[in-house]
Short mmCIF file of N, CA, C and O in Angstrom, two decimals:
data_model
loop_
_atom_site.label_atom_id
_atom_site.label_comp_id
_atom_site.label_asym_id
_atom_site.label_seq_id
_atom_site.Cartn_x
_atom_site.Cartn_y
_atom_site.Cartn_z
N UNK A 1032 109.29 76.80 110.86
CA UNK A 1032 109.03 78.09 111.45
C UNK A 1032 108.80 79.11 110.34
O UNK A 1032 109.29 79.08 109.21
N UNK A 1033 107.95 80.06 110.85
CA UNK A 1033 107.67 80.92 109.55
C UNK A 1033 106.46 81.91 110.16
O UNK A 1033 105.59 81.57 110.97
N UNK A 1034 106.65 83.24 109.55
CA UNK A 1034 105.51 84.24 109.76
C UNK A 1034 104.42 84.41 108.71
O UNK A 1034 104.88 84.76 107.62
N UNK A 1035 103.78 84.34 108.73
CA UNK A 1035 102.20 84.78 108.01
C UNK A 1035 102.13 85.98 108.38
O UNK A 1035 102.47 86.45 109.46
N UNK A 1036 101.48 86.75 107.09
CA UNK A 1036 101.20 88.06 106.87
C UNK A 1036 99.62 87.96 106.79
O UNK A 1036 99.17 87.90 105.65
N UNK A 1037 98.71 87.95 107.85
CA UNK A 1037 97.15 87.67 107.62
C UNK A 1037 96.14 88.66 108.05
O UNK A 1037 96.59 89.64 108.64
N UNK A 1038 95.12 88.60 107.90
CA UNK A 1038 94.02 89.66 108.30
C UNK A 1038 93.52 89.47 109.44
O UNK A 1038 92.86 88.52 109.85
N UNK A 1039 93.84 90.34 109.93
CA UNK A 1039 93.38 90.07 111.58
C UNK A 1039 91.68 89.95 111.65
O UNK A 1039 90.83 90.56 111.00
N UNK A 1040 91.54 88.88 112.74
CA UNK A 1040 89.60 88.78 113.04
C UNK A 1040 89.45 87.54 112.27
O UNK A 1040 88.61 86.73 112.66
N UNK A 1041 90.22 87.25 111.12
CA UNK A 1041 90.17 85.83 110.67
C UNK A 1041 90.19 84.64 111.39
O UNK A 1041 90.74 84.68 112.49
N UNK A 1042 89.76 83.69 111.03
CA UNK A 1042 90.29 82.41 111.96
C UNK A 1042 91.75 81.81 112.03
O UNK A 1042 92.29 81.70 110.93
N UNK A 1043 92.34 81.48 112.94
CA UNK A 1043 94.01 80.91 112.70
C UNK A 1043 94.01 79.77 112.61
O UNK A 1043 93.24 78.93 113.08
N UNK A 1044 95.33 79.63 111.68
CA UNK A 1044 95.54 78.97 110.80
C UNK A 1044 96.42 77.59 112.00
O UNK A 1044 97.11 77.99 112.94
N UNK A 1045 96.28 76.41 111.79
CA UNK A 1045 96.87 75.34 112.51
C UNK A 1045 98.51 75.88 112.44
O UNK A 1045 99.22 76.15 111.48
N UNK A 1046 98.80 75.92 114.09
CA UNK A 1046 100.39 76.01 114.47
C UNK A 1046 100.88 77.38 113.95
O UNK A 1046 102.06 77.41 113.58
N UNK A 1047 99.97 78.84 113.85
CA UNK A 1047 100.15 80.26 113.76
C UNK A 1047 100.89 80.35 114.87
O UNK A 1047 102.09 80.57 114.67
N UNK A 1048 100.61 80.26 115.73
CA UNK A 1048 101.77 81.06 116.34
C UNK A 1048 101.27 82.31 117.23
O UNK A 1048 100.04 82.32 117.29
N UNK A 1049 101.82 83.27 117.86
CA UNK A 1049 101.45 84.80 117.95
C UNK A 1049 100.74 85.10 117.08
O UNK A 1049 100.67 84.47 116.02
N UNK A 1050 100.04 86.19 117.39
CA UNK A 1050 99.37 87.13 116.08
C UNK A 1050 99.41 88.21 116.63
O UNK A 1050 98.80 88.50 117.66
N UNK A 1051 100.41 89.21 115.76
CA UNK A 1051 100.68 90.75 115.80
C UNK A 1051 100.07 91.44 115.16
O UNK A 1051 100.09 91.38 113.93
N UNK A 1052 99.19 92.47 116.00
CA UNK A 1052 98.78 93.54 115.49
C UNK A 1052 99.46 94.71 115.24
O UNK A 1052 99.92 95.48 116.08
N UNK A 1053 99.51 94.85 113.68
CA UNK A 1053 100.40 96.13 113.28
C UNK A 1053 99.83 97.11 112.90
O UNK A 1053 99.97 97.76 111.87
N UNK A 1054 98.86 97.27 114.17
CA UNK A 1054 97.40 98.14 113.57
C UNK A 1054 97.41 99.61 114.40
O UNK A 1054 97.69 99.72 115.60
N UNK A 1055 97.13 100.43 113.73
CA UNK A 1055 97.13 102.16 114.24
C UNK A 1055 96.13 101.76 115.74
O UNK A 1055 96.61 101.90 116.86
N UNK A 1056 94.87 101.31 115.53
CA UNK A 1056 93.93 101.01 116.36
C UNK A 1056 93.34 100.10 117.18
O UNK A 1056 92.51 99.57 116.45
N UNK A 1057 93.28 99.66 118.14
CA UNK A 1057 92.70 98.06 118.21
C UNK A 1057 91.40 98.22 117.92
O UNK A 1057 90.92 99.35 117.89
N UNK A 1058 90.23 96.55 117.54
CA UNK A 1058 89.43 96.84 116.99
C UNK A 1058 88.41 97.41 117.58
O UNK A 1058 88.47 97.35 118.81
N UNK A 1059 87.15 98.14 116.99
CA UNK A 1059 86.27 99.37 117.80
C UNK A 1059 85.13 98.15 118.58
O UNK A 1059 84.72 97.12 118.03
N UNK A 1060 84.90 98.48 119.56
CA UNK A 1060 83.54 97.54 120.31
C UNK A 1060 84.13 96.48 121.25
O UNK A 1060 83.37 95.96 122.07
N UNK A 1061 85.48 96.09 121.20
CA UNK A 1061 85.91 94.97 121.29
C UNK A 1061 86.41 95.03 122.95
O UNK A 1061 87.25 95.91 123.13
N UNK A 1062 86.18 94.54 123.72
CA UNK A 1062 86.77 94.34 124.99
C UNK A 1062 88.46 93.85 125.12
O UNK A 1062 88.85 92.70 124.90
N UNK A 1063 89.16 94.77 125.44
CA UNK A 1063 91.04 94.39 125.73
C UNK A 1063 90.99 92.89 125.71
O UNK A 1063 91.66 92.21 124.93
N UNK A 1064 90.25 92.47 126.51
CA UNK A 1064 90.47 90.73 127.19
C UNK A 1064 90.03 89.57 125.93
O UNK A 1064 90.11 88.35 125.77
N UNK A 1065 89.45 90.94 125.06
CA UNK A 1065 88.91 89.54 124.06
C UNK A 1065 89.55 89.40 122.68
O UNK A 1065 89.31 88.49 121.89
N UNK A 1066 90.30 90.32 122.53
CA UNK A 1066 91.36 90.34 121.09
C UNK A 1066 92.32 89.24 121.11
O UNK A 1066 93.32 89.53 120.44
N UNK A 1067 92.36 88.23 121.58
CA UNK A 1067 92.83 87.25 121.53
C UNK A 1067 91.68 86.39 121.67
O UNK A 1067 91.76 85.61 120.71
N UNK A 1068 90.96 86.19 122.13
CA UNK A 1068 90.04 84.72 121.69
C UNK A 1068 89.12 85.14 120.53
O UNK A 1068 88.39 84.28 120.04
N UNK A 1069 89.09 86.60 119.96
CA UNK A 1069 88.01 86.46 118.88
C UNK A 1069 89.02 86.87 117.78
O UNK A 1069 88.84 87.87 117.08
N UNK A 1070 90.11 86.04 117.65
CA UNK A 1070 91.13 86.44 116.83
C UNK A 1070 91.70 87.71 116.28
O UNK A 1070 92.27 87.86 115.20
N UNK A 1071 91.42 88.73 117.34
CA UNK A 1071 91.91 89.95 116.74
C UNK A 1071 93.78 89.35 116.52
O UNK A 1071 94.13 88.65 115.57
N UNK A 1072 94.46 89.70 117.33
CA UNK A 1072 96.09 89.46 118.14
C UNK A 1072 95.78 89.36 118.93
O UNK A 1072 94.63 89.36 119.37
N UNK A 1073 97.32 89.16 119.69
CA UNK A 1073 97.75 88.11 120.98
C UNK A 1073 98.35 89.89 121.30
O UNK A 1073 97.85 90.67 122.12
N UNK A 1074 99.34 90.13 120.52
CA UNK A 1074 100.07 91.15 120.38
C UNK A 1074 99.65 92.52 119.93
O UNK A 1074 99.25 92.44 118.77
N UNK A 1075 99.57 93.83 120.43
CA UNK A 1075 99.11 95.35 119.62
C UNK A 1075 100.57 95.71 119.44
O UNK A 1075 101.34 95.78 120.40
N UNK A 1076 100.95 95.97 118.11
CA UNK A 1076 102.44 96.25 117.73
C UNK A 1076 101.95 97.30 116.60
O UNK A 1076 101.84 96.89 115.45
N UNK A 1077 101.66 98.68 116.91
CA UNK A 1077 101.51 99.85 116.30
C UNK A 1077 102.85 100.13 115.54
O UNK A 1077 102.91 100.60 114.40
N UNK A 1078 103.82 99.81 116.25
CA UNK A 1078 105.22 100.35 115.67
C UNK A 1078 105.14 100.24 114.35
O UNK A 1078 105.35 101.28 113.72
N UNK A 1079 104.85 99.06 113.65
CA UNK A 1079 104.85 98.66 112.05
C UNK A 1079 103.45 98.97 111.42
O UNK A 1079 102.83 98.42 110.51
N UNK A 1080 103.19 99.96 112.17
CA UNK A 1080 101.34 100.69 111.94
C UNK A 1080 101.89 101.89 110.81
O UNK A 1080 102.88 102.58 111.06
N UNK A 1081 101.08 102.02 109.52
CA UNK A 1081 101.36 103.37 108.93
C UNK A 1081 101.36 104.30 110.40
O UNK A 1081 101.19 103.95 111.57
N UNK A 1082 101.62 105.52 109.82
CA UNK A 1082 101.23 107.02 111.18
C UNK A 1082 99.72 107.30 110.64
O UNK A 1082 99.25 107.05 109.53
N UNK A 1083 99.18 107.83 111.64
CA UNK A 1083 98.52 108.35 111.20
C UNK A 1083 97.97 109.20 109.88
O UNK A 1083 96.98 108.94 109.20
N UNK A 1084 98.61 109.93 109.78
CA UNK A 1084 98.65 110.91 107.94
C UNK A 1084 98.69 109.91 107.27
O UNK A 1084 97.67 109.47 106.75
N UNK A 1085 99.93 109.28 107.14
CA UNK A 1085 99.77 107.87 105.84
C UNK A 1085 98.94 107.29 105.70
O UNK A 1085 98.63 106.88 104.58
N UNK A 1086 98.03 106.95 107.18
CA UNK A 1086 97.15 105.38 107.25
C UNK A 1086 95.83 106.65 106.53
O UNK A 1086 94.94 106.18 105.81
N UNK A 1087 95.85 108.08 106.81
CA UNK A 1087 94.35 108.64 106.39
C UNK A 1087 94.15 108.78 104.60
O UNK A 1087 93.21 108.78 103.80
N UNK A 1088 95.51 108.88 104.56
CA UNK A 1088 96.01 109.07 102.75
C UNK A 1088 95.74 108.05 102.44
O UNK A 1088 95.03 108.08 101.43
N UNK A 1089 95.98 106.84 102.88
CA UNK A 1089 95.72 105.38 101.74
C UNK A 1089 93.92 105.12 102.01
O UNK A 1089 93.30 104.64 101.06
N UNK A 1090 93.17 105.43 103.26
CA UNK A 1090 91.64 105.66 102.92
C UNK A 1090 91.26 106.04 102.58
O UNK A 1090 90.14 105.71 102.19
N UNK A 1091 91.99 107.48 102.28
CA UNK A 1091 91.34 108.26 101.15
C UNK A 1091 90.85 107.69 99.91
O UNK A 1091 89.73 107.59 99.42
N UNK A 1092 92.43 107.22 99.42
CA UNK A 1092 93.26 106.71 98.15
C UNK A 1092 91.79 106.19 97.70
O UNK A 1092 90.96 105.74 98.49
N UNK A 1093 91.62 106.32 96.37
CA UNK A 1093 90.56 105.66 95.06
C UNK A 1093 91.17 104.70 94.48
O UNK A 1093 91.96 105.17 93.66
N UNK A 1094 91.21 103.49 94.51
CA UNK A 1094 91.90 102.23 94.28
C UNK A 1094 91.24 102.40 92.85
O UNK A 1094 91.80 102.64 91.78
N UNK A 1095 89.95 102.22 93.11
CA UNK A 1095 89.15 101.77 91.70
C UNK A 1095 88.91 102.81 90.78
O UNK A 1095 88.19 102.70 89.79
N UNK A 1096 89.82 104.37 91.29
CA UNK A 1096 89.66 105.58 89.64
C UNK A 1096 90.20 105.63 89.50
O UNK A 1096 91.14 104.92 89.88
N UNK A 1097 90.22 106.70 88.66
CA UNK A 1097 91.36 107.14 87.95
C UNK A 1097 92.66 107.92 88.52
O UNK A 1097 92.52 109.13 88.66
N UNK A 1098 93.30 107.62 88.70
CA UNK A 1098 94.72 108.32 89.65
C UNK A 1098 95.42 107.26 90.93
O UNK A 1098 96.51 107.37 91.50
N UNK A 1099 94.28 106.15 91.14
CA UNK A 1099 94.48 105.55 92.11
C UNK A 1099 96.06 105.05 91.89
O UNK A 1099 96.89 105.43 92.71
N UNK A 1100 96.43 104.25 90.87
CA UNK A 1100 97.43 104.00 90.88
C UNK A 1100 98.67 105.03 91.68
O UNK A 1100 99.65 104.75 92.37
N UNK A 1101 98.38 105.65 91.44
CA UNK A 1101 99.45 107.11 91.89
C UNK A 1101 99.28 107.10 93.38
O UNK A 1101 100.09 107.39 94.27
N UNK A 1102 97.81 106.65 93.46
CA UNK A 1102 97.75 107.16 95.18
C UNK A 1102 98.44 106.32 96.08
O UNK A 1102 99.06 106.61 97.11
N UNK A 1103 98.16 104.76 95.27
CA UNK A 1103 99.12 103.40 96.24
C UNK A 1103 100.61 103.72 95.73
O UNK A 1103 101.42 103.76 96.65
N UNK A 1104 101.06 103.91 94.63
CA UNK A 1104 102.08 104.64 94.64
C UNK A 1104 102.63 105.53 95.77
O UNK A 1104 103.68 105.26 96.36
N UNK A 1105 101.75 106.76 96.08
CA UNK A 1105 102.55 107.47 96.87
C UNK A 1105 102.36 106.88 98.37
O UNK A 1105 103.24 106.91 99.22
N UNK A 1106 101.25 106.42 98.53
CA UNK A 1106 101.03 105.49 99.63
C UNK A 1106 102.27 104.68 100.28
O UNK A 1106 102.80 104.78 101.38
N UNK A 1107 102.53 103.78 99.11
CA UNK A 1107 103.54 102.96 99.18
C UNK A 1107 104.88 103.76 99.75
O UNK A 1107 105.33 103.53 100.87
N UNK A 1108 105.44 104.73 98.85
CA UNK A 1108 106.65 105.43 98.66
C UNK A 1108 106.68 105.97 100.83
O UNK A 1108 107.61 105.85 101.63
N UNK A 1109 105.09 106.58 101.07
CA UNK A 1109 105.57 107.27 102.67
C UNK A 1109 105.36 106.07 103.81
O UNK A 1109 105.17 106.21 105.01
N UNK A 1110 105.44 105.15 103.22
CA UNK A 1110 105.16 103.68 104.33
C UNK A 1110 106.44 103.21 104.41
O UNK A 1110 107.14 102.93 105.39
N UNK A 1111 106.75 103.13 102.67
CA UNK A 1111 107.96 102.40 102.72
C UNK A 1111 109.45 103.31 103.65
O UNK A 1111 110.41 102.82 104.23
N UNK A 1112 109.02 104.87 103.44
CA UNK A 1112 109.77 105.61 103.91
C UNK A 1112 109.78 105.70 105.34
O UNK A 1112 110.77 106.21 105.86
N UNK A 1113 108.57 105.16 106.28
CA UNK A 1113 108.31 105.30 107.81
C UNK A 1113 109.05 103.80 108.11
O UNK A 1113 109.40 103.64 109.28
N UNK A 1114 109.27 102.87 107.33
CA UNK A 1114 109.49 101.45 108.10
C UNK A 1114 111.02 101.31 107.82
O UNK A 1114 111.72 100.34 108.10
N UNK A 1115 111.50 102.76 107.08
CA UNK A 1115 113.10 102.74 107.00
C UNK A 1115 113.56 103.27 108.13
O UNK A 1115 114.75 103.10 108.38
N UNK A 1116 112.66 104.06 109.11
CA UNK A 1116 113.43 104.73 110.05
C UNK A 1116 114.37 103.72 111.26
O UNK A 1116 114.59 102.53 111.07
N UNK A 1117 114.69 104.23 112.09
CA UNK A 1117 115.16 103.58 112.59
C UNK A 1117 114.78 102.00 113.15
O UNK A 1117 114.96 100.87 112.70
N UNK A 1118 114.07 102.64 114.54
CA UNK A 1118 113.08 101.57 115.47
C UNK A 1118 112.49 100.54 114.21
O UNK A 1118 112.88 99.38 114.03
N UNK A 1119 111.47 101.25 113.40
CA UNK A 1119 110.84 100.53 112.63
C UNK A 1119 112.04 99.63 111.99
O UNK A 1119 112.20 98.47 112.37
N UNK A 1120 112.75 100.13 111.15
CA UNK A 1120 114.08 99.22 110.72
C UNK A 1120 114.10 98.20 111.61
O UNK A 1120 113.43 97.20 111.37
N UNK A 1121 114.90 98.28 112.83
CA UNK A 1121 115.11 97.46 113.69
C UNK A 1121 114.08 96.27 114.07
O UNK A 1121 114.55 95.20 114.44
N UNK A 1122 112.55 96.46 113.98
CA UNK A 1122 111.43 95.72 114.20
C UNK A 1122 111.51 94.48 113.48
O UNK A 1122 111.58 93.31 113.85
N UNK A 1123 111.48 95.19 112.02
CA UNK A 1123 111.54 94.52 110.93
C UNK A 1123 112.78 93.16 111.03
O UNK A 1123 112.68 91.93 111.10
N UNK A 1124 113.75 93.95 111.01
CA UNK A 1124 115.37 92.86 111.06
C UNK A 1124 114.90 91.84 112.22
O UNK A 1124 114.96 90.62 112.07
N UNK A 1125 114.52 92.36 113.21
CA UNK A 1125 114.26 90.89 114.33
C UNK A 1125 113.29 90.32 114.13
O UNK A 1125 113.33 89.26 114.75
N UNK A 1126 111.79 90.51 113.24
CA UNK A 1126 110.67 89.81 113.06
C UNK A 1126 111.41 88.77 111.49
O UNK A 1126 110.89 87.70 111.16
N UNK A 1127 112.47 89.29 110.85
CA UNK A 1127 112.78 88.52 109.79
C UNK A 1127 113.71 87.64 110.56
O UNK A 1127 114.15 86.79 109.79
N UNK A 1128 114.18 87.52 111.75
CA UNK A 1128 115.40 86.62 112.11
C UNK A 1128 114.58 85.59 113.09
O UNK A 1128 114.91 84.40 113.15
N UNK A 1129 113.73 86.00 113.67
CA UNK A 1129 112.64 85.72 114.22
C UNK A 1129 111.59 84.90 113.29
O UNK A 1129 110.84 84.14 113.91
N UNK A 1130 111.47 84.94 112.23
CA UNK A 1130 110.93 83.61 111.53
C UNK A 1130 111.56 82.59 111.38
O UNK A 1130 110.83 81.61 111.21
N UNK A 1131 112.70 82.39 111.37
CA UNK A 1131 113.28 81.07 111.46
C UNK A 1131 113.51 80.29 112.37
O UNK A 1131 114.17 79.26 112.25
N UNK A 1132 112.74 80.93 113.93
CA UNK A 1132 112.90 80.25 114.68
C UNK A 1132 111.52 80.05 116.02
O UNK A 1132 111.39 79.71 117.20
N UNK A 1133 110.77 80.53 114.90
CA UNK A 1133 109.57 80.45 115.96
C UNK A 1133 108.02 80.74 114.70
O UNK A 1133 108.36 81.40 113.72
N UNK A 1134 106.95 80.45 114.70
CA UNK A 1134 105.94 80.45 114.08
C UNK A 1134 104.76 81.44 114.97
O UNK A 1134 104.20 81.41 116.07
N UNK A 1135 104.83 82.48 113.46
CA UNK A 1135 104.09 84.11 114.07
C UNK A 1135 103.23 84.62 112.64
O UNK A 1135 103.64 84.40 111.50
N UNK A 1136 102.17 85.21 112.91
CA UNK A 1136 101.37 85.63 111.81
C UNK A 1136 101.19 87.25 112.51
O UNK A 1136 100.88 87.39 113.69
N UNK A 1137 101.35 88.05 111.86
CA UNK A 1137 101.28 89.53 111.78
C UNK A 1137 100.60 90.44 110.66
O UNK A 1137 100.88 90.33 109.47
N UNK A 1138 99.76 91.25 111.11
CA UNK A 1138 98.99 91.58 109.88
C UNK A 1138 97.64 92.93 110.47
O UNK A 1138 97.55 93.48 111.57
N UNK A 1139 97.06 93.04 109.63
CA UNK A 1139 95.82 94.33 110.18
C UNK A 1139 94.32 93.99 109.52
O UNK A 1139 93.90 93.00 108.94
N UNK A 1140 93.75 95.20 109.85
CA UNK A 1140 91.89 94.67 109.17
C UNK A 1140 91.56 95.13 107.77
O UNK A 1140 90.35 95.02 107.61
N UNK A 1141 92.01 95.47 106.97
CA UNK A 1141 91.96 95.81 105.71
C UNK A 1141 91.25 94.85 105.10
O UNK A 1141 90.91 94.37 106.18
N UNK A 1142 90.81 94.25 104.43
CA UNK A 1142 89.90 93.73 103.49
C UNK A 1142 91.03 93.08 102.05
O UNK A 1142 91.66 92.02 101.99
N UNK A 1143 90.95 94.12 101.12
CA UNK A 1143 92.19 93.86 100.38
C UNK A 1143 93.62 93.85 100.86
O UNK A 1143 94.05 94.99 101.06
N UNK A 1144 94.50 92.86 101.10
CA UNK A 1144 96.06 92.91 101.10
C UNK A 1144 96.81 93.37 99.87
O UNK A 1144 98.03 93.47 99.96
N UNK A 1145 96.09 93.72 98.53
CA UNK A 1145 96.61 94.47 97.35
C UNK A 1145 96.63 95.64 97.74
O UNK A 1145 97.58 96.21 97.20
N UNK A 1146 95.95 96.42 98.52
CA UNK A 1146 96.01 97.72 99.06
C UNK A 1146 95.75 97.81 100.62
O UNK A 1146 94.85 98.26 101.32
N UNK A 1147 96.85 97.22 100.83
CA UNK A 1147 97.14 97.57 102.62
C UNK A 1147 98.34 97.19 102.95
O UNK A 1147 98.95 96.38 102.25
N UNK A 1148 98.83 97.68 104.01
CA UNK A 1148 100.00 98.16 104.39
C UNK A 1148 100.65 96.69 104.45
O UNK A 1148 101.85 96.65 104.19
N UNK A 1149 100.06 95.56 104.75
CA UNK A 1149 100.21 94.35 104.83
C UNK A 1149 100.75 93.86 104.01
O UNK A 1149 101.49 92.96 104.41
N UNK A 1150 100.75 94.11 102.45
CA UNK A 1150 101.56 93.70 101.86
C UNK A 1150 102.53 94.34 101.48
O UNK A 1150 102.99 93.95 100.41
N UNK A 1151 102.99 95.10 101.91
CA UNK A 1151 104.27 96.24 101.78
C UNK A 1151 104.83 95.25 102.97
O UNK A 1151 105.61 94.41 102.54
N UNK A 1152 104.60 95.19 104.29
CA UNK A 1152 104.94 94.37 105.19
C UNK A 1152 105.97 92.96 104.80
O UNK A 1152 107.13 92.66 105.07
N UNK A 1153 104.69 92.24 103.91
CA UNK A 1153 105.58 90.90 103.25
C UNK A 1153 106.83 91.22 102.56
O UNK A 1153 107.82 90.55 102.84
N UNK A 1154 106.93 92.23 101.64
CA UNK A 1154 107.28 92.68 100.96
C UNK A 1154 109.81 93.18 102.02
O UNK A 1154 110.99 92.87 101.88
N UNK A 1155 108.92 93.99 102.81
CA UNK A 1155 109.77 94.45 103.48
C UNK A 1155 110.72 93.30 104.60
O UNK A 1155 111.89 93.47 104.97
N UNK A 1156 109.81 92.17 104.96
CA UNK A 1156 110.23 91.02 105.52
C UNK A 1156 111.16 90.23 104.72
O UNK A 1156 112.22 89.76 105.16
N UNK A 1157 110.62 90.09 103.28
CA UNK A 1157 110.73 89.12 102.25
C UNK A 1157 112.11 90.08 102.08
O UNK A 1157 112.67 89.28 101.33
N UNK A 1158 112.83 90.90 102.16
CA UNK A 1158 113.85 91.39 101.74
C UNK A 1158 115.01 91.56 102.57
O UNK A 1158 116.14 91.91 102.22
N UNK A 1159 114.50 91.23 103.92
CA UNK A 1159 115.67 90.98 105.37
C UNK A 1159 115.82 89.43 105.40
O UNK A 1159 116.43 88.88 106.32
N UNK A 1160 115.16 88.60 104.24
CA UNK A 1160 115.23 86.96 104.09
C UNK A 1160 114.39 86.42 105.23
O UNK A 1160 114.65 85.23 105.43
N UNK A 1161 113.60 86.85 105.93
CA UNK A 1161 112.45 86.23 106.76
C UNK A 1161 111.86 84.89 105.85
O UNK A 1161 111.82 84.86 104.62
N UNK A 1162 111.48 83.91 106.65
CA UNK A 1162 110.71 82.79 106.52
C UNK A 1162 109.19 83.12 105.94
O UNK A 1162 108.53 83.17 106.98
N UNK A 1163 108.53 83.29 105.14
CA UNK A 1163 107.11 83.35 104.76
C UNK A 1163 106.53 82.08 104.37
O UNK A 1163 107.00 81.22 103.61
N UNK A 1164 105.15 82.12 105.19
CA UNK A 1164 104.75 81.24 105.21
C UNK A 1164 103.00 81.76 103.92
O UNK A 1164 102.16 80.91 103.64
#
């Protein structure tokens, strides 16, 4: 048993499991009925979604100039600060207790996982001792 941290719209992976969307948005064009057979998720789980402001700050963010570092920096610092709150806390602790006993992939549409919330995600799992797969 074990959760995957993956890019949603991808193809799944043999014996995934659920697939949670921890996405601000579901995807644009896409019919409700079909985010599950065209691999968006099974699941829309906004809760572990940056907020809004955060998710517009890290598009902003210039990965590739000069300052970028600073920007996933501060990026990082108000994500990491939204998934301490409570609820979010709580999400987290049962999706990490919840890998050891069931097989789930959770994740968003970002392109790079070096700069998306997705790997702050692993990150935050990987530290309540969740199963990663």
């Amino acid at each position: 048993m074990t959760a995957r941290i993956i890019r949603l719209g991808t193809p799944r992976a043999a014996d995934e499991g659920l697939r949670i969307g921890t996405v601000r948005r579901p995807p644009r064009g896409v019919p409700k009925a079909e985010f599950s057979s065209q691999n968006w998720y099974d699941v829309w789980y906004p809760n572990l979604a940056p907020s809004v402001e955060t998710m517009k700050f890290a598009q902003a963010a210039q990965h590739d100039q000069p300052g970028g570092d600073r920007e996933w920096a501060t990026f990082r610092k108000k994500y990491r600060a939204e998934m301490a709150e409570p609820d979010a806390s709580r999400s987290l602790d049962l999706l990490a207790a919840l890998s050891h006993h069931a097989n789930f992939a959770m994740g968003c549409y970002c392109e790079d996982e070096a700069h998306c919330h997705r790997s702050l995600l692993r990150e935050l799992l990987s530290e309540r001792g969740a199963k990663l797969g």
